[in-house]
Coordinates of C-alpha atoms and ligand atoms in Angstrom, one line a residue:
M18 CA 0.0 0.0 0.0
R19 CA 2.8 2.4 1.0
K20 CA 4.5 2.1 -2.4
F21 CA 1.4 3.3 -4.2
I22 CA 1.3 6.5 -2.2
T23 CA 5.0 7.3 -2.2
L24 CA 5.4 7.1 -6.0
P25 CA 2.9 9.8 -6.9
I26 CA 4.1 12.0 -4.2
L27 CA 7.7 11.7 -5.4
L28 CA 6.6 12.4 -9.0
F29 CA 4.7 15.5 -7.7
Y30 CA 7.8 16.8 -6.0
Y31 CA 9.9 16.1 -9.0
F32 CA 7.8 18.2 -11.3
C33 CA 7.5 20.9 -8.7
F34 CA 11.3 21.4 -8.5
A35 CA 12.0 23.3 -11.7
Q36 CA 15.6 24.3 -11.2
N37 CA 15.0 28.1 -11.3
D38 CA 12.2 27.9 -8.8
V39 CA 14.4 26.8 -5.9
K40 CA 16.4 29.5 -4.2
V41 CA 19.0 29.0 -1.5
Y42 CA 20.1 31.7 0.9
P43 CA 23.0 32.5 1.2
S44 CA 23.5 31.9 -2.5
S45 CA 27.1 30.6 -2.0
W46 CA 29.6 30.5 0.8
W47 CA 33.4 30.1 1.5
T48 CA 35.9 27.7 3.0
G49 CA 38.1 29.2 5.6
M50 CA 35.6 31.3 7.5
K51 CA 36.1 31.7 11.2
N52 CA 32.5 30.8 12.0
T53 CA 32.2 27.2 10.7
H54 CA 28.4 27.2 11.1
L55 CA 26.2 28.0 8.2
Q56 CA 22.4 27.9 8.0
L57 CA 21.0 27.4 4.5
M58 CA 17.5 28.5 3.9
I59 CA 16.1 26.7 0.9
H60 CA 12.9 28.1 -0.7
G61 CA 10.9 26.1 -3.3
N62 CA 7.5 24.7 -3.8
N63 CA 7.0 22.0 -1.1
I64 CA 10.7 21.7 -0.6
G65 CA 10.1 21.3 3.1
K66 CA 8.4 17.9 2.5
A67 CA 11.2 16.5 0.4
S68 CA 13.8 14.1 1.5
Y69 CA 17.4 15.3 1.1
K70 CA 21.0 14.1 1.3
I71 CA 24.3 16.0 1.5
E72 CA 27.6 14.3 1.0
Y73 CA 30.6 16.5 0.8
P74 CA 34.0 15.9 2.3
G75 CA 34.6 18.2 5.3
V76 CA 31.0 19.4 5.4
R77 CA 28.6 18.0 8.0
L78 CA 24.9 18.3 8.2
D79 CA 24.2 19.0 11.9
S80 CA 20.5 19.4 11.8
S81 CA 17.6 20.5 9.7
L82 CA 14.4 22.4 10.4
R83 CA 11.0 22.2 8.7
I84 CA 8.6 24.9 9.5
I85 CA 4.8 25.3 9.0
N86 CA 5.2 26.7 5.5
P87 CA 6.2 23.7 3.4
N88 CA 8.1 25.8 0.9
Y89 CA 11.0 26.2 3.3
L90 CA 13.7 24.0 4.5
F91 CA 16.6 25.1 6.8
L92 CA 19.8 23.1 6.9
N93 CA 22.4 23.7 9.6
L94 CA 25.9 22.8 8.3
T95 CA 29.4 22.8 9.6
I96 CA 32.0 23.8 7.1
G97 CA 34.9 22.0 8.6
P98 CA 38.6 23.1 8.3
D99 CA 39.2 20.3 5.9
A100 CA 36.5 21.3 3.4
K101 CA 37.8 22.2 0.0
P102 CA 36.3 24.6 -2.4
G103 CA 33.9 23.0 -4.8
V104 CA 30.2 22.5 -5.4
I105 CA 28.1 20.9 -2.7
K106 CA 25.3 18.8 -4.3
I107 CA 22.2 18.7 -2.2
N108 CA 20.3 15.7 -3.4
F109 CA 16.5 15.8 -3.0
N110 CA 14.1 12.9 -3.2
G111 CA 16.7 10.3 -4.1
G112 CA 18.3 12.2 -6.9
N113 CA 15.1 13.7 -8.5
Y114 CA 16.4 17.1 -8.0
I115 CA 20.0 18.3 -7.2
L116 CA 20.7 21.7 -5.8
N117 CA 24.2 22.9 -6.5
F118 CA 25.7 25.1 -3.8
A119 CA 29.1 26.7 -4.4
L120 CA 31.7 26.7 -1.8
D121 CA 34.4 29.1 -2.9
Q122 CA 37.9 29.7 -1.7
R123 CA 38.0 32.7 0.7
A124 CA 40.2 35.5 -0.7
P125 CA 43.6 35.6 1.0
G126 CA 44.1 37.9 3.9
K127 CA 41.8 36.4 6.5
G128 CA 39.3 39.2 6.2
T129 CA 41.8 41.9 6.9
A130 CA 43.5 42.5 3.5
Y131 CA 40.1 43.8 2.5
A132 CA 37.2 45.0 4.6
R133 CA 39.6 47.6 5.9
G134 CA 37.2 49.6 7.9
I135 CA 36.6 53.4 7.9
N136 CA 38.4 55.6 10.4
S137 CA 38.9 59.3 11.2
S138 CA 41.6 59.7 8.6
D139 CA 39.0 58.9 5.9
F140 CA 36.8 61.4 4.1
I141 CA 33.5 59.9 2.9
Y142 CA 31.5 61.1 -0.1
L143 CA 27.8 60.2 0.1
L144 CA 26.0 59.8 -3.2
M145 CA 22.8 58.4 -4.6
P146 CA 23.6 56.2 -7.6
D147 CA 20.3 57.0 -9.4
R148 CA 21.1 60.7 -9.2
F149 CA 24.8 60.9 -9.7
S150 CA 25.6 59.8 -13.3
N151 CA 24.1 57.6 -15.9
G152 CA 27.0 55.5 -17.3
D153 CA 24.8 53.0 -19.1
P154 CA 21.5 54.2 -20.8
N155 CA 20.7 50.6 -21.6
N156 CA 19.8 49.7 -18.0
D157 CA 17.6 52.7 -17.1
H158 CA 14.4 50.7 -17.0
Y159 CA 13.1 47.2 -17.6
A160 CA 9.7 46.1 -18.8
N161 CA 9.7 43.1 -16.5
M162 CA 10.1 45.1 -13.3
R163 CA 7.2 46.6 -11.3
D164 CA 8.3 50.2 -11.9
T165 CA 9.1 50.6 -15.6
V166 CA 9.6 54.3 -15.6
A167 CA 12.8 56.3 -16.0
D168 CA 12.0 60.0 -16.3
R169 CA 14.4 62.8 -15.5
N170 CA 11.7 65.3 -15.7
N171 CA 9.9 63.8 -12.7
P172 CA 11.7 64.3 -9.4
L173 CA 10.1 61.2 -7.9
S174 CA 11.0 58.9 -10.8
R175 CA 14.1 57.0 -11.4
H176 CA 16.6 59.0 -13.5
G177 CA 18.8 56.3 -14.8
G178 CA 22.0 56.9 -12.8
D179 CA 24.0 53.7 -12.1
L180 CA 27.3 52.2 -10.9
Q181 CA 29.1 52.7 -14.2
G182 CA 28.3 56.4 -13.8
I183 CA 30.3 56.3 -10.5
I184 CA 33.1 54.3 -12.1
N185 CA 33.4 57.0 -14.8
H186 CA 34.1 59.6 -12.2
L187 CA 36.7 58.1 -9.9
D188 CA 39.1 60.8 -11.0
Y189 CA 36.7 63.4 -9.7
F190 CA 36.7 61.9 -6.2
Q191 CA 40.4 61.8 -6.1
Q192 CA 40.7 65.4 -7.1
L193 CA 38.2 66.3 -4.4
G194 CA 40.3 64.4 -1.8
V195 CA 37.7 61.8 -1.0
T196 CA 38.9 58.4 0.4
A197 CA 35.7 56.5 0.7
L198 CA 32.3 56.3 -1.1
W199 CA 29.1 55.7 0.7
L200 CA 26.4 54.8 -1.8
T201 CA 22.7 54.8 -0.9
P202 CA 21.6 51.2 -1.1
V203 CA 22.3 49.2 -4.3
L204 CA 20.2 46.1 -3.5
E205 CA 17.2 45.3 -5.8
N206 CA 14.2 47.5 -5.2
D207 CA 11.6 45.8 -7.5
M208 CA 8.8 47.8 -6.0
P209 CA 5.8 49.4 -7.7
L210 CA 5.4 53.2 -7.6
E211 CA 3.9 54.4 -4.3
K212 CA 1.3 57.1 -4.1
E213 CA 2.6 60.1 -2.2
P214 CA 1.1 63.5 -1.7
N215 CA 3.3 64.9 -4.4
G216 CA 2.8 62.1 -7.0
W217 CA 4.0 58.6 -7.6
L218 CA 7.2 57.8 -5.8
S219 CA 9.8 55.3 -7.1
G220 CA 12.4 53.4 -5.1
Y221 CA 15.2 55.3 -6.8
H222 CA 16.8 56.0 -3.4
G223 CA 17.3 52.2 -2.9
Y224 CA 15.7 51.8 0.6
W225 CA 12.9 49.4 -0.5
F226 CA 14.6 46.0 -0.7
T227 CA 12.9 43.2 -2.5
D228 CA 15.9 40.8 -2.6
H229 CA 18.8 40.8 -0.3
Y230 CA 21.1 38.9 -2.7
E231 CA 20.6 40.9 -5.9
I232 CA 22.2 44.2 -6.9
D233 CA 19.5 46.2 -8.7
K234 CA 20.0 45.6 -12.5
R235 CA 19.1 49.2 -13.1
F236 CA 22.3 50.1 -11.4
G237 CA 24.2 47.5 -13.5
G238 CA 23.7 44.4 -11.3
K239 CA 26.4 42.4 -9.6
E240 CA 28.9 42.7 -12.4
A241 CA 28.9 46.5 -12.2
Y242 CA 29.2 46.5 -8.4
L243 CA 32.2 44.1 -8.5
K244 CA 33.7 46.4 -11.1
L245 CA 33.1 49.5 -9.0
V246 CA 34.6 48.0 -5.9
S247 CA 37.7 46.8 -7.7
S248 CA 38.2 50.0 -9.6
A249 CA 37.7 52.1 -6.5
H250 CA 40.1 49.9 -4.5
A251 CA 42.7 50.2 -7.2
R252 CA 42.7 53.9 -6.6
G253 CA 42.7 53.6 -2.8
L254 CA 39.0 54.5 -2.4
K255 CA 37.0 52.5 0.1
I256 CA 33.4 51.4 -0.4
I257 CA 30.7 51.6 2.3
Q258 CA 27.5 49.7 1.7
D259 CA 24.2 51.0 3.0
A260 CA 22.1 48.4 4.9
V261 CA 18.5 48.3 6.1
Y262 CA 17.5 45.7 8.6
N263 CA 14.5 47.5 10.1
H264 CA 12.2 46.9 7.1
I265 CA 11.8 45.6 3.6
G266 CA 9.8 46.7 0.6
A267 CA 6.2 45.3 0.5
A268 CA 7.0 43.5 -2.7
H269 CA 9.9 41.5 -1.1
W270 CA 9.5 37.7 -1.5
I271 CA 9.3 37.5 2.2
M272 CA 5.9 39.1 2.0
S273 CA 4.6 37.1 -0.9
D274 CA 5.6 33.7 0.7
P275 CA 6.4 34.4 4.4
P276 CA 8.4 31.6 6.0
S277 CA 6.1 32.3 9.0
E278 CA 3.8 35.1 9.9
D279 CA 6.2 36.2 12.7
W280 CA 8.9 37.3 10.3
I281 CA 7.0 40.6 10.2
N282 CA 5.9 42.7 13.1
R283 CA 2.1 42.5 12.5
W284 CA -0.6 44.6 14.2
P285 CA -4.4 44.2 14.2
E286 CA -4.5 47.5 12.4
Y287 CA -1.7 49.5 10.8
Q288 CA 0.6 50.8 13.5
G289 CA 3.3 53.3 12.6
T290 CA 6.3 53.6 14.8
N291 CA 6.4 56.6 17.2
H292 CA 10.0 57.5 16.0
R293 CA 10.9 58.2 19.7
E294 CA 14.4 56.9 20.4
Q295 CA 13.7 57.8 24.1
A296 CA 11.4 54.8 24.2
V297 CA 14.4 52.5 23.5
F298 CA 16.5 53.6 26.5
D299 CA 14.2 55.5 28.9
I300 CA 14.3 53.7 32.3
H301 CA 10.7 55.0 32.9
V302 CA 9.3 53.8 29.6
S303 CA 6.0 52.2 29.2
E304 CA 6.1 48.8 27.4
K305 CA 3.5 50.1 25.0
D306 CA 5.7 52.9 23.8
K307 CA 8.7 50.7 23.6
E308 CA 7.0 48.1 21.5
V309 CA 5.5 50.7 19.1
M310 CA 8.9 52.3 18.7
E311 CA 10.6 49.0 17.7
A312 CA 7.8 47.0 16.1
G313 CA 5.7 49.8 14.6
W314 CA 6.1 50.3 10.9
F315 CA 8.2 53.1 9.3
V316 CA 5.6 53.7 6.6
P317 CA 2.7 51.5 5.3
H318 CA 4.7 50.1 2.3
L319 CA 7.7 49.1 4.4
P320 CA 6.8 46.0 6.5
D321 CA 8.8 46.0 9.8
L322 CA 11.0 43.0 10.3
N323 CA 10.7 41.0 13.5
L324 CA 14.4 40.7 14.2
R325 CA 13.8 38.7 17.3
N326 CA 13.0 35.7 15.0
H327 CA 16.2 33.6 15.0
L328 CA 15.8 32.3 11.5
L329 CA 15.3 35.8 10.1
A330 CA 18.2 37.1 12.1
T331 CA 20.5 34.4 10.8
Y332 CA 19.4 35.1 7.3
L333 CA 20.2 38.8 7.6
I334 CA 23.5 38.3 9.5
Q335 CA 24.7 35.8 6.9
Q336 CA 23.7 38.2 4.2
A337 CA 25.8 41.0 5.7
I338 CA 28.8 38.6 5.8
W339 CA 28.1 37.4 2.3
M340 CA 28.0 40.9 0.9
T341 CA 31.2 41.9 2.7
Q342 CA 33.1 38.9 1.5
E343 CA 31.7 38.7 -2.0
F344 CA 32.2 42.4 -2.8
Q345 CA 35.1 43.0 -0.4
L346 CA 33.3 46.0 1.2
D347 CA 35.2 48.2 3.6
G348 CA 32.4 49.3 5.9
W349 CA 28.7 49.6 6.5
R350 CA 26.2 52.3 7.1
V351 CA 23.1 51.0 8.8
D352 CA 19.8 52.7 8.2
T353 CA 17.1 53.2 10.8
Y354 CA 19.3 51.8 13.5
K355 CA 17.3 52.9 16.5
Y356 CA 14.2 51.0 15.2
C357 CA 15.8 47.6 15.3
D358 CA 15.9 44.9 17.9
P359 CA 19.0 45.7 20.0
V360 CA 20.0 42.0 20.5
F361 CA 20.0 41.5 16.7
L362 CA 22.1 44.5 16.2
N363 CA 24.8 43.4 18.6
N364 CA 24.8 39.9 17.1
L365 CA 25.1 41.3 13.6
N366 CA 28.1 43.6 14.6
A367 CA 29.9 40.8 16.5
A368 CA 29.4 38.3 13.6
L369 CA 30.8 40.8 11.1
E370 CA 33.7 41.7 13.3
K371 CA 34.5 38.0 13.8
E372 CA 35.0 37.4 10.1
F373 CA 36.4 40.9 9.3
P374 CA 38.3 42.2 12.3
K375 CA 38.8 45.7 10.8
I376 CA 35.3 46.3 9.6
T377 CA 33.4 49.3 10.8
S378 CA 29.7 50.2 10.9
F379 CA 28.0 53.5 11.4
G380 CA 24.4 53.5 12.6
E381 CA 21.8 56.1 11.5
A382 CA 20.6 57.1 14.9
T383 CA 18.7 60.4 14.3
V384 CA 18.9 61.8 17.8
S385 CA 19.3 65.3 19.2
T386 CA 21.3 64.6 22.4
V387 CA 24.7 63.2 23.0
A388 CA 23.4 60.7 25.6
A389 CA 21.0 59.3 23.1
G390 CA 23.7 59.0 20.4
A391 CA 26.1 57.3 22.8
Y392 CA 23.5 54.8 23.8
F393 CA 23.4 53.4 20.2
C394 CA 27.2 52.8 19.9
K395 CA 30.1 51.8 22.1
N396 CA 29.8 54.0 25.1
N397 CA 30.8 54.7 28.7
L398 CA 27.2 54.5 30.0
N399 CA 26.1 52.3 32.8
V400 CA 23.1 50.7 31.0
S401 CA 21.7 47.2 30.8
W402 CA 22.1 46.9 27.0
K403 CA 25.6 47.8 25.8
S404 CA 25.9 48.5 22.1
N405 CA 28.9 47.2 20.3
L406 CA 28.5 49.5 17.3
T407 CA 31.6 51.3 16.0
G408 CA 30.1 54.7 15.9
I409 CA 27.0 56.7 14.9
L410 CA 26.2 59.2 12.3
D411 CA 26.6 62.1 14.7
F412 CA 23.5 64.2 14.5
P413 CA 24.1 66.2 17.7
V414 CA 27.5 67.4 16.3
C415 CA 25.8 68.1 12.9
Y416 CA 23.2 70.3 14.4
A417 CA 25.8 72.0 16.6
M418 CA 28.0 72.8 13.6
L419 CA 25.1 74.3 11.7
E420 CA 24.2 76.4 14.7
S421 CA 27.7 77.7 15.1
M422 CA 27.2 79.4 11.8
K423 CA 23.5 80.3 11.9
K424 CA 22.6 81.3 15.5
N425 CA 23.5 84.2 17.6
Y426 CA 26.1 83.8 20.2
G427 CA 25.0 82.9 23.7
W428 CA 25.9 80.8 26.8
T429 CA 24.8 77.7 25.0
D430 CA 24.1 79.1 21.5
G431 CA 26.1 79.7 18.4
V432 CA 29.7 78.3 18.7
N433 CA 29.0 77.5 22.3
R434 CA 26.6 74.8 21.1
L435 CA 29.4 73.1 19.3
Y436 CA 31.7 73.5 22.3
T437 CA 29.2 72.1 24.8
T438 CA 28.2 69.2 22.5
L439 CA 31.8 68.1 22.1
A440 CA 32.4 68.5 25.8
E441 CA 30.0 65.6 26.3
D442 CA 32.2 63.2 24.3
M443 CA 32.9 61.5 27.6
L444 CA 29.8 59.4 27.0
Y445 CA 31.3 57.7 23.9
L446 CA 33.9 55.0 24.2
N447 CA 35.6 56.5 21.2
P448 CA 34.1 59.7 19.8
M449 CA 36.6 59.7 17.0
N450 CA 34.7 56.8 15.4
N451 CA 31.6 59.0 14.9
C452 CA 30.8 60.2 11.5
I453 CA 30.2 64.0 11.2
F454 CA 28.5 65.8 8.5
L455 CA 26.7 69.1 7.5
D456 CA 23.8 67.5 5.7
N457 CA 22.6 64.3 4.0
H458 CA 20.0 63.0 1.6
D459 CA 17.3 63.3 4.3
M460 CA 18.1 66.9 5.2
D461 CA 17.9 70.4 3.7
R462 CA 21.1 71.0 1.8
F463 CA 23.8 72.8 3.8
Y464 CA 24.4 75.7 1.4
S465 CA 20.7 76.6 1.6
V466 CA 20.6 76.2 5.3
V467 CA 23.3 78.8 5.7
G468 CA 21.5 81.1 3.3
E469 CA 23.8 80.6 0.4
D470 CA 26.4 82.5 2.3
W471 CA 30.0 82.0 1.2
S472 CA 31.6 82.8 4.6
S473 CA 29.3 80.2 6.2
F474 CA 30.2 77.7 3.5
K475 CA 33.9 78.0 4.3
M476 CA 33.2 77.9 8.0
G477 CA 31.1 74.7 7.6
I478 CA 33.6 72.9 5.4
G479 CA 36.4 74.0 7.7
L480 CA 34.7 72.6 10.7
L481 CA 33.8 69.4 8.9
L482 CA 37.3 68.6 7.9
T483 CA 39.1 69.6 11.1
E484 CA 36.8 68.5 13.9
R485 CA 37.0 65.1 15.5
G486 CA 35.4 62.1 13.8
V487 CA 35.0 60.8 10.3
P488 CA 33.8 63.5 8.0
H489 CA 31.3 62.8 5.2
L490 CA 30.2 65.2 2.5
Y491 CA 26.9 64.9 0.6
Y492 CA 27.3 64.9 -3.1
G493 CA 27.0 68.3 -4.7
T494 CA 27.9 70.3 -1.6
E495 CA 31.3 71.0 -3.2
I496 CA 29.6 72.6 -6.2
L497 CA 27.1 74.6 -4.1
M498 CA 24.1 72.4 -4.9
K499 CA 21.2 73.7 -2.9
N500 CA 17.6 73.3 -1.9
F501 CA 15.2 72.6 0.9
K502 CA 13.1 69.4 1.2
N503 CA 10.1 71.3 -0.2
P504 CA 7.8 69.8 -1.4
S505 CA 9.8 66.5 -1.0
D506 CA 13.1 64.9 -0.3
A507 CA 13.7 64.7 -4.1
M508 CA 14.5 68.4 -4.1
V509 CA 17.7 67.7 -2.2
R510 CA 18.5 64.7 -4.4
E511 CA 18.8 66.4 -7.7
D512 CA 21.0 65.1 -10.5
F513 CA 24.6 66.0 -10.5
P514 CA 25.0 68.4 -13.4
G515 CA 27.1 66.7 -16.1
G516 CA 26.3 63.2 -15.0
F517 CA 23.7 62.7 -17.6
A518 CA 23.6 62.9 -21.4
G519 CA 22.2 66.2 -22.6
D520 CA 23.2 68.2 -19.4
S521 CA 23.9 71.8 -20.4
R522 CA 26.8 72.0 -18.0
N523 CA 29.4 69.4 -16.8
K524 CA 30.2 70.4 -13.3
F525 CA 32.7 67.5 -12.9
L526 CA 35.1 69.7 -14.8
P527 CA 36.3 73.2 -13.9
S528 CA 35.2 74.5 -17.2
G529 CA 31.6 73.5 -16.5
R530 CA 31.5 75.2 -13.2
T531 CA 30.9 78.9 -12.4
D532 CA 33.6 80.9 -10.7
S533 CA 31.9 80.5 -7.3
E534 CA 31.4 76.8 -7.8
N535 CA 35.1 76.5 -8.6
L536 CA 36.0 78.4 -5.5
A537 CA 33.8 76.0 -3.5
F538 CA 35.3 72.9 -5.1
D539 CA 38.8 74.2 -4.6
Y540 CA 38.2 75.0 -1.0
V541 CA 37.0 71.5 -0.2
S542 CA 39.6 69.9 -2.4
K543 CA 42.5 71.9 -0.9
L544 CA 41.5 71.2 2.7
A545 CA 40.6 67.5 2.0
N546 CA 43.9 66.8 0.3
F547 CA 45.8 68.5 3.1
R548 CA 43.8 66.4 5.6
K549 CA 44.8 63.2 3.7
T550 CA 48.5 63.8 4.7
S551 CA 47.8 65.3 8.1
S552 CA 48.3 63.0 11.0
A553 CA 46.8 65.5 13.4
L554 CA 43.6 65.9 11.5
G555 CA 43.4 62.3 10.6
N556 CA 44.0 60.7 14.0
G557 CA 45.2 63.4 16.4
S558 CA 43.6 64.4 19.7
L559 CA 41.2 67.3 20.0
M560 CA 41.6 70.0 22.6
Q561 CA 39.0 72.7 22.7
Y562 CA 38.9 76.0 24.5
I563 CA 35.8 77.7 26.0
P564 CA 34.7 80.1 23.3
S565 CA 35.5 83.7 24.1
K566 CA 34.0 86.7 22.5
R567 CA 32.4 84.6 19.7
V568 CA 35.7 83.0 18.9
Y569 CA 36.1 79.2 19.2
V570 CA 39.6 77.9 19.2
Y571 CA 40.5 74.2 19.1
F572 CA 43.5 72.1 18.3
R573 CA 44.1 68.8 16.6
Y574 CA 47.4 67.4 17.5
D575 CA 49.7 64.5 17.9
Q576 CA 53.4 64.1 18.4
H577 CA 54.2 65.0 14.8
Q578 CA 51.9 67.9 14.1
T579 CA 49.7 70.6 15.7
I580 CA 46.8 72.3 13.9
L581 CA 45.1 75.3 15.4
C582 CA 41.6 76.1 14.2
A583 CA 39.9 79.4 15.0
L584 CA 36.3 80.0 14.2
N585 CA 35.3 83.7 14.4
S586 CA 31.5 83.7 14.5
D587 CA 31.4 87.5 14.9
T588 CA 30.5 89.9 12.1
L589 CA 33.5 91.9 13.3
S590 CA 37.2 90.9 13.0
A591 CA 38.8 89.5 16.2
N592 CA 42.3 89.0 17.5
L593 CA 43.8 85.6 18.0
N594 CA 46.5 85.8 20.7
F595 CA 48.7 82.7 20.6
Q596 CA 49.7 83.3 24.2
D597 CA 46.2 82.6 25.3
Y598 CA 46.6 79.0 24.2
S599 CA 50.2 78.5 25.3
E600 CA 49.4 75.0 26.5
R601 CA 49.4 74.0 22.8
T602 CA 51.2 76.9 21.1
R603 CA 54.3 77.0 23.4
G604 CA 57.5 76.3 21.5
F605 CA 56.1 77.0 18.1
E606 CA 57.5 80.0 16.1
T607 CA 55.4 80.0 12.9
A608 CA 51.8 79.5 12.1
T609 CA 51.1 78.7 8.5
D610 CA 47.6 79.2 7.1
I611 CA 47.1 76.0 5.2
M612 CA 44.5 77.5 2.9
T613 CA 46.6 80.6 1.8
G614 CA 50.1 79.5 2.6
T615 CA 50.7 82.8 4.6
N616 CA 53.1 82.5 7.6
Y617 CA 52.5 84.3 10.8
P618 CA 54.7 84.6 13.9
A619 CA 53.2 82.2 16.4
S620 CA 54.3 84.4 19.3
E621 CA 52.1 87.4 18.6
K622 CA 48.5 88.2 17.8
M623 CA 46.9 87.8 14.5
M624 CA 43.7 89.1 13.0
L625 CA 40.8 86.7 12.4
P626 CA 38.5 88.1 9.7
P627 CA 34.7 88.4 10.4
R628 CA 32.8 85.2 10.1
S629 CA 35.7 83.0 9.2
I630 CA 37.6 79.9 10.0
T631 CA 41.4 80.0 10.1
I632 CA 43.3 76.8 10.0
L633 CA 46.9 77.0 11.0
E634 CA 49.7 74.5 11.1
L635 CA 52.1 75.4 13.9
K636 CA 55.8 74.9 13.1
K637 CA 59.0 75.2 15.1
R638 CA 60.7 76.9 12.2
Ligands
LIG1 CA1 21.6 53.8 -16.5
LIG2 CA1 11.4 48.0 13.7

């Protein structure tokens, strides 16, 4: 009797397993990884009901897991030290279907020759691939994707920019003095257009993932990404990938065939997050507020991931390792950090660091206080959950830098805001690991915020490239791109002029820029290129003095070099008396203005122009 039942079932399985319909995550792996455990998630029609067999020298099947959804099978493997590169054949239903799983040789260097990490000597350039440059007009749109539009006349549409466009401008980054590129996400966003108050919004920004193992083909796919990383590395430029763990796009396959309902934080009715980071760390918090903060959805079309689910957590952590190894990434920027399960985040960071000891990650923790920022990275706080994150995107310092140019002077206002904010660096384990910036793709553009004022521009860039931390510049700031987020974010995400066919001006070249744009580019470039060779600005200590009469003086210094920075926020000129800072100026005879080359005697007073930053290298002779 049993024979008659088994045969039809086997035949059924056989016809269900069309090769292309079975997916395995991760899609490949490596020998020589430090963590020898690997969990394969196999997704295919009724695959969870199939029998299976794995025989591969050095690879052991420790256990398997079938879940309620029969379309999933989880296999826990040990990739032993004796396993050789090759193809693991996973044999289903007695040979009716064979899944080939590649086990590759890990690149030499034990995860340290690449994945070098980002540190304070770097200068990051943040760009949005769709908006930077179109290097391949053939990939702008595809008829078989949910959003088929590429229209540069619509701010909310895709514009066709891609990875080849970035590769075409590597010279530009080097001229500017950049050492690392942070691209907004490059993973596949096969999402339909979403209705917004201002029209139909596309996933041009990249934050709506629909597949964690595919590079969006409108950016050029995996091939273009590999080419970008290798071309950038050949020029000494590092690559930072932008990750999102908090949510996925509603068209992600996890939504169309959920392994289990609890992979998503579900609510009886739509529940948006309260966006209140306080609810994460407040010792007086209500459980309700805490749960809504973490498990509420960012927006209705971005389902919130339940990162407390172990299978999902493993899937995502292995994906981060896979991406880092496959593309030899140097660092990560993690979106919506404060909305994620804290246990997951620490497990993720620890797993990455285990395989890639130099890797670094910056979390996007949009907070307004130093204490809140410190909570989300390595810190000196006495709290029950201790973050192991390298550093945060430092919003408190960003806001303080902007205020030091915009606001009137006061006990805690103007430059005093920057002074008092940095004075709270004691809360961070290493504040030098924080990423500092003047704006980003979610903020009004810096040049507009300071009223398109040239003095403020120089003060801002001066602060950015001399204060403590890892500076990042938002694309276009160096050519005075401007705008407020009105009516939408797209206004601060305009195309880089010259990056697209038919542009009337090519601002990648001096000849395409106006005089004022060239002044701005040259100002950034000169300071950034000086910074590249400056040990004090790269890794030196910070000493700051209490602002006096609207003048804020601070030093970056190490045993080789001392840099004095003086920000005069007053509309009148001011005197800088070197004797007032003798703790750091003693023994020096000359102060060289690194922007003009002018030398001043370091024993006397010098004049600081109104609303200016003066950056001096102190020299013995
Ligand atoms: Ca394109
Ligand atoms: Ca969440």
